[in-house]
XYZ file of C-alpha atoms in Angstrom:
77
model
C -10.615 28.602 43.256
C -9.893 31.573 40.980
C -11.746 34.841 41.348
C -14.571 35.293 38.855
C -13.626 37.427 35.874
C -15.050 40.922 35.770
C -14.301 41.852 32.162
C -13.587 40.376 28.743
C -11.347 41.744 26.005
C -13.055 43.454 23.102
C -10.818 43.730 20.050
C -11.246 46.651 17.647
C -10.640 45.194 14.153
C -9.911 48.681 12.810
C -6.964 49.121 15.201
C -5.708 45.516 15.350
C -2.747 44.918 13.016
C -2.446 41.195 13.668
C 0.974 41.599 15.301
C 0.316 38.734 17.748
C 1.666 40.373 20.913
C -1.637 39.810 22.733
C -1.577 36.130 21.818
C 1.973 35.764 23.125
C 1.094 37.094 26.599
C -2.262 35.323 27.034
C -1.800 32.742 29.850
C -4.893 30.624 29.033
C -4.245 30.862 25.252
C -7.764 31.977 24.364
C -6.737 34.438 21.629
C -5.780 33.549 18.071
C -5.100 35.221 14.737
C -7.882 34.725 12.217
C -8.130 35.706 8.561
C -10.989 38.163 8.252
C -12.081 37.458 4.672
C -14.371 34.648 3.540
C -11.797 33.597 0.916
C -9.268 32.562 3.561
C -6.688 35.018 2.268
C -5.739 38.461 3.505
C -4.809 40.153 6.728
C -5.255 38.494 10.100
C -6.731 40.002 13.230
C -6.742 38.870 16.818
C -9.890 37.056 17.948
C -11.118 35.817 21.312
C -11.897 32.232 20.292
C -12.583 30.779 23.765
C -14.762 33.143 25.805
C -15.384 30.664 28.687
C -11.624 30.072 29.007
C -10.762 33.775 29.333
C -9.738 34.740 32.869
C -10.138 38.481 32.310
C -6.535 39.134 33.381
C -6.185 42.044 30.870
C -2.602 41.189 29.938
C -3.617 41.295 26.286
C -4.973 44.840 26.598
C -1.907 46.015 28.501
C 0.494 44.535 25.943
C -1.277 45.711 22.770
C 0.912 48.450 21.235
C -1.988 49.746 19.115
C -4.631 50.145 21.864
C -6.854 47.757 19.943
C -8.056 45.844 23.008
C -10.405 47.238 25.603
C -11.542 45.324 28.655
C -15.350 45.476 28.815
C -17.155 44.791 32.076
C -19.395 41.751 32.158
C -23.001 42.594 32.935
C -24.244 40.902 36.084
C -27.402 38.805 35.642
């Protein structure tokens, strides 16, 4: 059984350029590029689309060349 995750990635949309490096290194494939506008056109940004599937490994944060991803500790209930 895997260790419980201790943190989740928080993506700063102001720093994210949509380069996709975080998506490429994500083992469980829980990140994706999403268009940010309601029209469906425009720049894309990385999004954590599957929170329960995230292992909290932090590879995305380590790989991000723009320091747009910060690992945020999960509050214990």
